[in-house]
XYZ file of C-alpha atoms in Angstrom:
216
model
C -42.960 24.234 46.386
C -44.242 20.683 46.199
C -43.037 18.554 49.113
C -43.252 14.769 49.344
C -44.232 15.143 53.021
C -42.079 12.156 53.932
C -44.465 9.838 52.073
C -41.564 7.708 50.996
C -41.221 6.900 54.675
C -37.870 8.639 55.106
C -36.111 5.486 53.977
C -33.912 7.477 51.604
C -33.473 11.000 50.344
C -35.747 11.737 47.390
C -33.670 14.632 46.095
C -30.978 13.902 43.557
C -29.456 17.364 44.068
C -28.490 19.582 46.971
C -30.026 23.047 47.295
C -26.540 24.598 47.015
C -26.577 27.339 44.336
C -24.689 26.794 41.087
C -22.197 29.594 40.281
C -23.106 31.273 36.999
C -19.407 31.351 36.064
C -19.279 27.531 35.964
C -22.337 27.402 33.729
C -20.858 30.008 31.407
C -17.569 28.093 31.115
C -19.334 24.836 30.268
C -21.680 26.521 27.786
C -18.781 28.178 25.973
C -17.065 24.827 25.521
C -20.275 23.044 24.479
C -20.767 25.677 21.787
C -17.838 24.014 19.951
C -19.718 20.705 19.601
C -19.885 19.169 16.085
C -22.683 20.620 13.978
C -24.108 19.722 10.567
C -23.193 22.581 8.183
C -22.273 24.618 11.291
C -25.979 25.357 11.859
C -25.504 25.077 15.650
C -29.173 24.114 15.994
C -29.258 23.817 19.773
C -31.236 26.324 21.792
C -31.118 26.354 25.600
C -33.394 28.225 27.989
C -32.414 28.141 31.666
C -34.644 28.885 34.632
C -33.364 29.689 38.119
C -34.752 31.287 41.252
C -38.343 32.485 41.105
C -38.708 31.514 37.448
C -37.582 27.968 38.170
C -39.953 27.675 41.127
C -42.863 28.954 39.067
C -42.158 26.408 36.344
C -41.944 23.638 38.917
C -45.294 24.563 40.431
C -47.020 24.658 37.035
C -45.552 21.316 35.936
C -46.432 19.582 39.186
C -49.996 20.861 39.093
C -50.402 19.514 35.570
C -48.666 16.208 36.302
C -51.064 15.512 39.170
C -54.025 15.899 36.810
C -52.846 14.532 33.470
C -50.299 12.054 32.135
C -47.440 13.567 30.094
C -47.749 13.494 26.323
C -44.818 11.170 25.685
C -45.119 8.545 22.916
C -44.854 4.991 24.267
C -41.808 2.933 23.424
C -42.274 0.238 20.771
C -43.004 -3.071 22.448
C -39.626 -4.556 21.492
C -37.847 -1.828 23.480
C -40.072 -1.536 26.561
C -38.081 -4.011 28.596
C -35.178 -1.522 28.759
C -37.334 0.992 30.638
C -38.678 -1.707 32.927
C -35.192 -2.966 33.750
C -34.000 0.567 34.447
C -36.951 1.118 36.766
C -36.059 -1.989 38.735
C -32.540 -0.651 39.309
C -33.463 2.943 40.166
C -36.554 2.297 42.271
C -34.872 -0.673 43.901
C -32.034 1.563 45.059
C -34.626 3.875 46.614
C -36.313 0.978 48.413
C -39.480 1.222 46.311
C -40.864 -2.129 45.181
C -42.675 -2.752 41.901
C -46.049 -3.147 43.633
C -45.622 0.027 45.739
C -47.752 2.112 43.391
C -48.204 5.108 45.691
C -44.516 5.679 46.267
C -43.665 5.005 42.620
C -46.105 7.718 41.581
C -44.614 10.142 44.092
C -41.110 9.319 42.867
C -42.213 10.084 39.299
C -43.454 13.500 40.428
C -39.898 14.295 41.538
C -39.102 14.685 37.825
C -41.222 17.833 37.824
C -39.442 19.368 40.781
C -36.201 18.672 38.867
C -35.070 16.386 41.695
C -34.303 19.481 43.735
C -31.805 20.956 41.259
C -31.529 24.763 41.536
C -31.032 25.127 37.759
C -33.167 23.632 35.003
C -32.490 24.007 31.302
C -34.818 23.277 28.404
C -33.187 21.886 25.255
C -34.832 23.011 22.004
C -34.357 22.874 18.225
C -36.112 24.636 15.353
C -39.044 22.579 14.068
C -37.924 22.828 10.434
C -34.662 20.972 11.046
C -34.198 17.233 10.700
C -32.499 14.118 12.051
C -28.941 15.237 11.279
C -29.530 18.439 13.210
C -31.064 16.543 16.127
C -27.813 14.562 16.162
C -25.921 17.854 16.506
C -28.153 18.835 19.435
C -27.397 15.503 21.079
C -23.641 16.034 20.711
C -24.011 19.529 22.145
C -25.943 18.220 25.128
C -23.439 15.426 25.767
C -20.566 17.936 25.580
C -22.359 20.249 27.996
C -22.952 17.401 30.451
C -19.274 16.408 30.326
C -18.140 19.995 30.846
C -20.459 20.457 33.829
C -19.315 17.149 35.312
C -15.666 18.231 34.997
C -16.571 21.275 37.097
C -18.000 19.194 39.922
C -21.650 19.551 38.971
C -24.245 16.830 38.561
C -26.789 16.655 35.765
C -29.948 14.775 34.874
C -31.308 14.754 31.328
C -35.105 14.739 31.668
C -37.144 13.611 28.670
C -40.172 13.652 30.989
C -40.319 17.458 30.928
C -41.074 17.423 27.202
C -44.374 15.738 28.047
C -45.881 19.113 28.982
C -44.585 21.424 26.215
C -47.311 24.061 26.521
C -46.646 24.542 30.230
C -42.956 25.089 29.475
C -43.708 27.430 26.567
C -46.030 29.552 28.658
C -43.731 29.775 31.667
C -40.466 30.372 29.789
C -41.742 32.257 26.722
C -40.405 29.659 24.281
C -41.662 30.446 20.755
C -43.826 27.896 18.889
C -41.244 27.258 16.160
C -38.891 25.648 18.673
C -39.363 21.954 19.457
C -38.953 21.138 23.134
C -36.713 18.070 23.215
C -35.899 17.526 26.890
C -34.886 19.171 30.130
C -31.530 19.302 31.905
C -31.398 19.554 35.686
C -28.110 20.980 36.988
C -26.827 21.126 40.547
C -24.543 19.536 43.088
C -25.316 15.840 43.525
C -26.773 14.764 46.853
C -24.513 12.016 48.247
C -27.444 10.634 50.257
C -29.580 9.973 47.176
C -29.094 6.220 46.586
C -29.622 6.283 42.824
C -26.667 8.687 42.495
C -24.402 5.745 43.326
C -25.855 3.341 40.780
C -23.821 1.935 37.921
C -26.548 1.302 35.357
C -25.967 -1.948 33.506
C -25.233 -1.804 29.781
C -25.138 -4.437 27.093
C -21.912 -5.732 25.597
C -20.330 -3.518 22.935
C -20.821 -6.295 20.392
C -24.605 -5.890 20.680
C -24.404 -2.384 19.203
C -21.229 -2.356 17.117
C -20.118 -4.325 14.046
C -16.711 -4.395 12.335
C -16.745 -5.469 8.676
C -13.571 -6.436 6.870
C -14.786 -8.379 3.818
């Protein structure tokens, strides 16, 4: 298992999750409820593949090895939207005591994505490649419902778009067929109270920026 070897100078924990195992019964309860999420034409397009134990560790090792050699294949944000990612980075890395010019520790913090921040359970969210935007919306509602249900059972989650940057690694390790698009990952575990970013309240814009009411 990849270890940061205290490179982040022990200033803070680098693990978002505790190593405490997640009871399968809690996962099953949350998954059963999420299965009732809204779905276009009742297609239920979501597909989830979970990895735990040895399988999870093997996936972690393969992803980390690749991430150390090659950047993930994730399309860049359009220029008009890049400032959101930059502002988020300031909040998250700032909470961890990592400054913008601390390139070495920022790179090591990014690698934590591929060890799932220490979560004992990692899920891969997929959808059939022939489906479209409306069905992707259904997958999003399913994922949000699943996150809420897990949270209500005392579990923490982290939706990881970064994992989709190495789709072939995930396919090979988890036997995901080629017709399924890999959308993102979902780390599941008990939140580490010592991880500073777990206590952040990420800033959001005013509702009026995203919502309009029309009456004439």
